[in-house]
Short mmCIF file of C-alpha atoms and ligand atoms in Angstrom, two decimals:
data_model
loop_
_atom_site.label_atom_id
_atom_site.label_comp_id
_atom_site.label_asym_id
_atom_site.label_seq_id
_atom_site.Cartn_x
_atom_site.Cartn_y
_atom_site.Cartn_z
CA MET E 1 104.12 76.27 84.53
CA ASN E 2 106.38 77.70 87.21
CA PRO E 3 104.99 79.51 90.23
CA PRO E 4 105.06 83.29 89.58
CA CYS E 5 108.39 84.08 91.28
CA ARG E 6 110.32 80.94 90.33
CA LEU E 7 112.36 80.44 87.19
CA ALA E 8 113.23 77.19 85.48
CA PRO E 9 116.73 76.14 86.65
CA GLU E 10 118.28 76.50 83.17
CA THR E 11 117.05 80.11 83.03
CA ILE E 12 118.61 80.88 86.42
CA SER E 13 122.04 79.63 85.45
CA ARG E 14 121.90 81.57 82.18
CA GLN E 15 120.95 84.83 83.90
CA ALA E 16 123.31 84.51 86.86
CA GLY E 17 126.31 84.13 84.59
CA GLY E 18 126.71 80.54 85.74
CA MET E 19 129.48 80.02 83.19
CA ASN E 20 132.42 81.33 85.20
CA ASP E 21 133.92 80.00 88.43
CA ALA E 22 134.15 83.28 90.37
CA PRO E 23 131.65 83.58 93.25
CA ARG E 24 128.50 85.35 92.18
CA PHE E 25 128.26 89.07 93.13
CA GLY E 26 127.10 89.42 96.72
CA THR E 27 127.82 85.91 97.94
CA ARG E 28 131.32 86.31 99.34
CA PHE E 29 132.09 88.39 102.44
CA ALA E 30 135.16 89.86 104.06
CA GLY E 31 136.17 88.56 107.50
CA SER E 32 134.96 91.61 109.41
CA MET E 33 131.99 93.97 109.41
CA GLY E 34 131.19 97.27 111.08
CA SER E 35 128.54 97.21 113.79
CA MET E 36 126.59 99.62 116.01
CA THR E 37 123.38 99.36 117.99
CA PHE E 38 120.84 101.87 119.27
CA ASP E 39 119.16 100.91 122.56
CA GLY E 40 116.33 103.39 122.32
CA THR E 41 118.35 106.19 123.87
CA ALA E 42 121.89 106.21 122.57
CA TRP E 43 124.10 104.64 119.93
CA SER E 44 126.78 102.23 121.08
CA ASP E 45 130.38 102.90 120.13
CA SER E 46 131.13 101.73 116.63
CA SER E 47 133.00 98.46 116.44
CA VAL E 48 134.34 96.04 113.89
CA VAL E 49 133.36 92.43 114.53
CA PRO E 50 133.78 89.10 112.73
CA THR E 51 131.28 88.68 109.88
CA ALA E 52 128.89 86.16 111.39
CA SER E 53 125.25 85.45 112.11
CA PHE E 54 123.68 87.28 115.02
CA GLU E 55 120.60 86.56 117.07
CA MET E 56 117.39 88.50 116.73
CA HIS E 57 114.08 88.12 118.46
CA PRO E 58 111.40 86.71 116.11
CA ALA E 59 109.18 89.67 117.04
CA SER E 60 111.76 92.17 115.73
CA HIS E 61 110.09 95.17 114.09
CA VAL E 62 111.96 94.69 110.80
CA PHE E 63 110.51 91.20 110.25
CA HIS E 64 106.91 92.34 110.59
CA TYR E 65 106.72 95.98 109.62
CA GLY E 66 109.63 96.32 107.23
CA SER E 67 111.69 98.91 109.12
CA ALA E 68 114.89 98.64 107.10
CA CYS E 69 117.03 100.59 104.69
CA PHE E 70 120.49 100.18 103.22
CA GLU E 71 123.29 101.64 101.12
CA GLY E 72 125.59 100.26 98.46
CA LEU E 73 129.00 101.80 97.78
CA LYS E 74 132.45 100.67 96.76
CA ALA E 75 136.09 100.95 97.74
CA HIS E 76 138.66 100.60 94.96
CA ARG E 77 142.37 99.91 94.96
CA SER E 78 144.58 102.28 92.97
CA PRO E 79 147.73 101.29 91.05
CA ASP E 80 149.75 102.73 93.99
CA GLY E 81 148.02 100.22 96.24
CA ASP E 82 146.00 102.73 98.29
CA VAL E 83 142.28 102.17 98.78
CA GLY E 84 139.65 104.87 98.21
CA ILE E 85 135.94 104.88 99.01
CA PHE E 86 133.84 106.44 96.26
CA ARG E 87 131.61 109.34 97.38
CA LEU E 88 131.27 108.18 100.97
CA ASP E 89 129.64 111.46 102.05
CA ARG E 90 126.87 111.25 99.47
CA HIS E 91 126.06 107.66 100.35
CA MET E 92 125.92 108.38 104.08
CA GLU E 93 123.69 111.41 103.53
CA ARG E 94 121.36 109.21 101.52
CA LEU E 95 121.36 106.55 104.25
CA ALA E 96 120.39 109.19 106.79
CA GLY E 97 117.58 110.32 104.48
CA SER E 98 116.31 106.77 103.98
CA ALA E 99 116.43 106.15 107.76
CA THR E 100 114.27 109.20 108.37
CA ARG E 101 111.70 107.94 105.86
CA VAL E 102 111.45 104.50 107.50
CA CYS E 103 111.38 106.13 110.96
CA LEU E 104 114.61 104.59 112.21
CA PRO E 105 117.25 106.30 114.34
CA VAL E 106 120.54 106.98 112.58
CA PRO E 107 123.95 108.17 113.82
CA SER E 108 125.43 111.45 112.55
CA ILE E 109 126.96 111.53 109.05
CA GLU E 110 130.37 111.83 110.68
CA VAL E 111 129.84 108.68 112.75
CA LEU E 112 128.45 106.81 109.74
CA GLU E 113 131.50 107.77 107.68
CA GLY E 114 133.78 106.67 110.50
CA LEU E 115 132.08 103.28 110.75
CA VAL E 116 132.50 102.62 107.03
CA MET E 117 136.13 103.82 107.11
CA ASP E 118 136.87 101.55 110.10
CA THR E 119 135.28 98.62 108.28
CA VAL E 120 137.38 99.13 105.16
CA LYS E 121 140.56 99.56 107.25
CA ALA E 122 139.87 96.28 109.02
CA VAL E 123 139.54 94.32 105.78
CA ILE E 124 141.93 96.33 103.61
CA GLU E 125 143.95 93.25 102.67
CA GLU E 126 140.77 91.81 101.15
CA VAL E 127 140.16 94.68 98.72
CA PRO E 128 140.68 93.13 95.25
CA GLU E 129 142.71 94.65 92.44
CA PRO E 130 140.68 96.40 89.70
CA ALA E 131 138.45 95.50 87.90
CA GLY E 132 137.44 94.01 91.24
CA SER E 133 136.52 96.16 94.24
CA LEU E 134 135.14 96.00 97.76
CA TYR E 135 131.38 96.42 97.75
CA LEU E 136 130.06 97.87 101.03
CA ARG E 137 126.53 97.35 102.29
CA PRO E 138 125.60 99.47 105.33
CA THR E 139 122.24 98.19 106.57
CA LEU E 140 119.94 99.62 109.22
CA ILE E 141 117.12 97.59 110.79
CA GLY E 142 114.49 98.11 113.52
CA THR E 143 114.96 95.58 116.34
CA ASP E 144 112.22 96.27 118.91
CA PRO E 145 110.70 92.86 119.82
CA ASP E 146 107.13 94.16 119.50
CA ILE E 147 104.54 92.87 117.04
CA GLY E 148 102.11 95.36 118.55
CA ALA E 149 104.16 98.20 117.03
CA ALA E 150 102.36 98.19 113.67
CA GLY E 151 101.67 101.87 113.97
CA SER E 152 104.81 103.00 115.74
CA PRO E 153 108.48 103.03 114.90
CA SER E 154 111.10 100.73 116.35
CA GLY E 155 112.83 102.38 119.28
CA SER E 156 115.92 100.20 119.00
CA ALA E 157 117.97 99.54 115.91
CA ARG E 158 121.01 97.73 114.57
CA LEU E 159 123.40 99.06 111.97
CA PHE E 160 125.98 96.86 110.25
CA VAL E 161 128.36 97.35 107.36
CA LEU E 162 128.90 94.19 105.35
CA ALA E 163 131.95 94.16 103.11
CA SER E 164 132.04 91.98 100.02
CA PRO E 165 135.08 91.56 97.77
CA VAL E 166 133.70 91.51 94.23
CA GLY E 167 135.27 90.63 90.91
CA ASP E 168 134.69 92.20 87.53
CA TYR E 169 130.91 92.53 87.16
CA PHE E 170 131.29 91.58 83.49
CA PRO E 171 134.10 89.00 83.46
CA GLY E 172 133.80 88.35 79.74
CA GLY E 173 133.80 92.09 78.89
CA LEU E 174 130.97 94.60 78.93
CA ARG E 175 127.80 93.07 77.54
CA PRO E 176 124.76 95.14 76.55
CA LEU E 177 121.69 94.17 78.55
CA ARG E 178 118.30 93.01 77.42
CA ILE E 179 115.70 95.06 79.31
CA GLY E 180 111.92 94.79 79.45
CA VAL E 181 109.75 97.92 79.46
CA GLU E 182 106.69 97.91 81.74
CA THR E 183 104.30 100.62 80.66
CA GLN E 184 101.47 100.13 83.17
CA ARG E 185 102.51 99.11 86.65
CA PRO E 186 104.77 101.38 88.76
CA ARG E 187 108.02 100.21 90.39
CA THR E 188 106.93 101.33 93.86
CA THR E 189 104.76 103.92 95.59
CA PRO E 190 105.48 107.61 94.97
CA GLN E 191 106.34 108.40 98.60
CA PHE E 192 108.94 105.63 98.69
CA GLY E 193 110.54 106.21 95.31
CA SER E 194 113.66 107.91 96.64
CA VAL E 195 114.16 105.65 99.67
CA LYS E 196 116.76 102.92 99.42
CA ALA E 197 114.75 100.20 101.11
CA GLY E 198 114.31 96.49 100.49
CA ALA E 199 110.56 97.12 100.41
CA ASN E 200 110.96 98.74 96.98
CA TYR E 201 112.78 95.69 95.67
CA VAL E 202 110.11 93.19 96.65
CA MET E 203 107.47 95.50 95.19
CA ALA E 204 109.23 95.43 91.81
CA LEU E 205 110.13 91.75 92.01
CA GLY E 206 106.88 90.21 90.85
CA VAL E 207 106.88 92.30 87.67
CA THR E 208 110.58 91.64 87.09
CA MET E 209 110.15 87.87 87.44
CA GLU E 210 107.21 87.91 85.06
CA TYR E 211 109.34 89.70 82.45
CA ARG E 212 112.29 87.37 83.00
CA ARG E 213 110.09 84.36 82.45
CA ARG E 214 108.30 85.74 79.43
CA PHE E 215 111.10 87.65 77.70
CA ASP E 216 114.37 86.46 79.29
CA VAL E 217 115.38 90.02 80.24
CA ALA E 218 117.90 91.03 82.90
CA GLN E 219 115.80 93.83 84.40
CA VAL E 220 112.65 95.85 83.86
CA LEU E 221 112.51 99.57 83.07
CA PHE E 222 109.37 101.06 84.60
CA VAL E 223 107.60 103.62 82.45
CA PRO E 224 104.28 104.28 84.18
CA ASP E 225 102.10 107.16 82.91
CA GLY E 226 104.16 107.25 79.72
CA ARG E 227 107.20 108.62 81.58
CA ILE E 228 110.52 106.91 82.27
CA ASN E 229 111.16 106.18 85.94
CA GLU E 230 114.03 103.70 86.52
CA THR E 231 114.68 99.95 86.58
CA GLY E 232 114.33 97.90 89.76
CA ALA E 233 117.88 98.75 90.83
CA SER E 234 119.43 101.36 88.54
CA ASN E 235 118.79 104.74 86.96
CA VAL E 236 118.56 105.21 83.21
CA VAL E 237 120.30 107.68 80.90
CA LEU E 238 119.93 108.36 77.18
CA LEU E 239 123.23 109.16 75.47
CA ALA E 240 124.34 110.71 72.19
CA PRO E 241 127.61 112.41 71.19
CA GLY E 242 127.96 115.44 73.50
CA ARG E 243 124.53 114.88 75.01
CA ILE E 244 123.00 113.10 78.01
CA VAL E 245 119.29 113.04 78.91
CA THR E 246 117.76 111.64 82.09
CA PRO E 247 114.61 112.13 84.19
CA PRO E 248 114.79 114.88 86.86
CA LEU E 249 115.00 114.09 90.60
CA ASP E 250 111.30 114.34 91.44
CA GLY E 251 111.31 111.90 94.37
CA SER E 252 109.77 109.08 92.32
CA PHE E 253 113.08 107.23 91.84
CA LEU E 254 116.32 106.70 93.71
CA PRO E 255 118.75 109.62 93.38
CA GLY E 256 121.70 107.48 92.28
CA VAL E 257 125.20 108.59 93.20
CA THR E 258 126.39 107.01 89.94
CA ARG E 259 123.75 108.98 88.03
CA ASP E 260 124.98 112.20 89.61
CA SER E 261 128.62 111.28 88.96
CA VAL E 262 128.01 110.45 85.30
CA LEU E 263 126.05 113.70 84.77
CA THR E 264 128.86 115.68 86.43
CA LEU E 265 131.60 113.99 84.39
CA ALA E 266 129.57 114.54 81.22
CA SER E 267 129.15 118.21 82.09
CA ASP E 268 132.91 118.49 82.81
CA ARG E 269 133.51 117.18 79.29
CA GLY E 270 131.26 119.82 77.77
CA PHE E 271 128.22 117.61 77.26
CA GLU E 272 124.78 119.14 77.15
CA VAL E 273 123.12 117.69 80.28
CA GLU E 274 119.33 117.54 80.20
CA GLU E 275 117.46 116.54 83.36
CA ARG E 276 113.86 116.46 82.28
CA THR E 277 110.87 114.22 81.77
CA VAL E 278 111.49 111.53 79.17
CA THR E 279 108.36 110.08 77.61
CA LEU E 280 107.90 106.59 76.22
CA ASP E 281 107.49 108.17 72.77
CA GLU E 282 110.85 109.88 73.07
CA LEU E 283 112.44 106.64 74.26
CA ARG E 284 111.09 104.90 71.17
CA GLU E 285 112.54 107.62 68.94
CA TRP E 286 115.90 107.41 70.73
CA ILE E 287 116.27 103.63 70.24
CA PRO E 288 117.39 103.33 66.60
CA GLY E 289 120.20 105.92 66.57
CA GLY E 290 121.08 106.63 70.21
CA GLU E 291 122.62 104.91 73.21
CA ILE E 292 120.82 103.94 76.41
CA ALA E 293 122.57 102.92 79.62
CA LEU E 294 121.85 102.06 83.25
CA THR E 295 123.74 103.63 86.15
CA GLY E 296 124.36 102.10 89.56
CA THR E 297 127.19 101.29 91.94
CA ALA E 298 127.31 97.57 91.15
CA ALA E 299 127.31 97.80 87.35
CA VAL E 300 128.71 101.37 86.94
CA LEU E 301 127.41 102.41 83.50
CA THR E 302 125.95 99.49 81.61
CA PRO E 303 124.75 99.66 78.03
CA VAL E 304 121.25 98.54 77.09
CA GLY E 305 121.37 96.52 73.87
CA THR E 306 117.72 95.56 73.50
CA LEU E 307 114.46 96.93 74.88
CA VAL E 308 111.41 94.68 74.85
CA ILE E 309 108.32 96.89 74.49
CA ASP E 310 104.86 95.32 74.28
CA GLY E 311 106.52 91.96 73.69
CA GLU E 312 108.57 93.21 70.74
CA ASP E 313 112.35 93.47 70.56
CA HIS E 314 113.89 96.86 69.74
CA ILE E 315 117.65 96.97 69.17
CA VAL E 316 119.27 100.08 70.68
CA GLY E 317 121.66 101.63 68.13
CA ASP E 318 123.60 98.70 66.65
CA GLY E 319 122.99 96.61 69.78
CA ASP E 320 126.62 96.89 70.89
CA VAL E 321 128.48 99.03 73.45
CA GLY E 322 128.18 102.62 72.18
CA PRO E 323 131.16 105.01 72.13
CA VAL E 324 129.58 107.56 74.49
CA THR E 325 128.74 104.86 77.02
CA ALA E 326 132.31 103.52 76.80
CA GLU E 327 133.83 107.01 77.17
CA LEU E 328 131.81 107.99 80.26
CA ARG E 329 132.26 104.60 81.83
CA ALA E 330 136.04 104.82 81.45
CA ALA E 331 136.04 108.36 82.86
CA LEU E 332 134.11 107.25 85.96
CA VAL E 333 136.25 104.15 86.54
CA ALA E 334 139.40 106.33 86.27
CA VAL E 335 138.22 108.50 89.17
CA GLN E 336 137.11 105.50 91.24
CA THR E 337 140.39 103.64 90.83
CA GLY E 338 142.61 106.69 91.25
CA THR E 339 144.00 106.45 87.72
CA GLY E 340 142.59 109.79 86.60
CA PRO E 341 142.24 113.27 88.10
CA ASP E 342 139.62 113.68 90.84
CA PRO E 343 138.61 117.35 90.59
CA HIS E 344 135.49 116.90 92.72
CA GLU E 345 137.30 115.02 95.49
CA TRP E 346 135.07 111.99 95.25
CA ARG E 347 137.66 109.44 96.28
CA ARG E 348 138.22 109.22 100.05
CA THR E 349 141.48 107.41 100.76
CA VAL E 350 141.33 105.04 103.70
C1 LIG X 401 120.85 101.94 94.77
C2 LIG X 401 119.86 102.16 93.71
C3 LIG X 401 120.20 102.79 92.49
C4 LIG X 401 121.59 103.21 92.13
O1 LIG X 401 122.14 104.14 92.99
P1 LIG X 401 123.72 104.35 93.04
O2 LIG X 401 123.90 105.36 94.11
O3 LIG X 401 124.12 104.85 91.71
O4 LIG X 401 124.32 103.03 93.35
C5 LIG X 401 119.18 103.00 91.58
N1 LIG X 401 117.92 102.61 91.82
C6 LIG X 401 117.57 101.99 92.96
C7 LIG X 401 116.16 101.60 93.16
C8 LIG X 401 118.52 101.75 93.94
O5 LIG X 401 118.16 101.13 95.07
#
């Protein structure tokens, strides 16, 4: 019997795609990163520094009281060779919102955008060709060395923008995922649902590891109170020809930029877009004939092939990549990589 949050080694290699030689997503970093600090009064100038370890006091607020939030966005190379950041403004607005919720200081949206732009400029040679991209991870942490500050925010803070060249997320082609459905326990607390914070990830982790061990799933879809929420790291959409259904932004889950982009592209194509409560019963009815997909920056739009509900496998549609999923995924990738029109001006060229 493994301890609750450990998997047998053979399971880990299977789930991490240990078959191919490319570095695993998130483990390779560009030579430079963006950096800024807040000393309690003012933000430093933004700078780009070598990607390296930095010193922190062991009493730092983030280590004890969890004052941290982050973003995840991508820069893509176009066939012309230029590099564009996808929906930079939306991501920086969300970072500012998350910072407010974890009581951390945050620079203006304009400064945040400038820091990310400067970071990408500094490492532009390291942006891979599609289907690879440069994954960007702005991270904000509370740095006051004060373990007495349990009930007060960190006055000082550090902001850094890690850049990670990433390959094709699905090197062997798009593979439908196997997803567990948790019908009792919630992913996180209601007041933190829409905050992009590591705290939400550790809260979901115990449940996710239990499902991985028991059912060999990639992720868990949380459906507390009989209503679909999201998985530990991505939003969920139900798809059918000319139709897309997804839960409404009620603060209980992360307002994904990919979710918004897919809904907008679907609407542009004349789809009926329904943002409304989706019950577990409706999910069950959708499974045999429909398509289900997850949205998120890392995996774009990823088909769900199997849902495990109450320990039983349910094959979604024919278990393969559905045509609606493939169509919307291609449409989104075309905007991101500058190979299709960009009517909403989502792509910010560096
Ligand atoms: C980041 C994140 C998503 C996806 O958001 P995108 O903006 O589409 O990348 C979904 N759920 C959670 C919990 C997240 O942290």
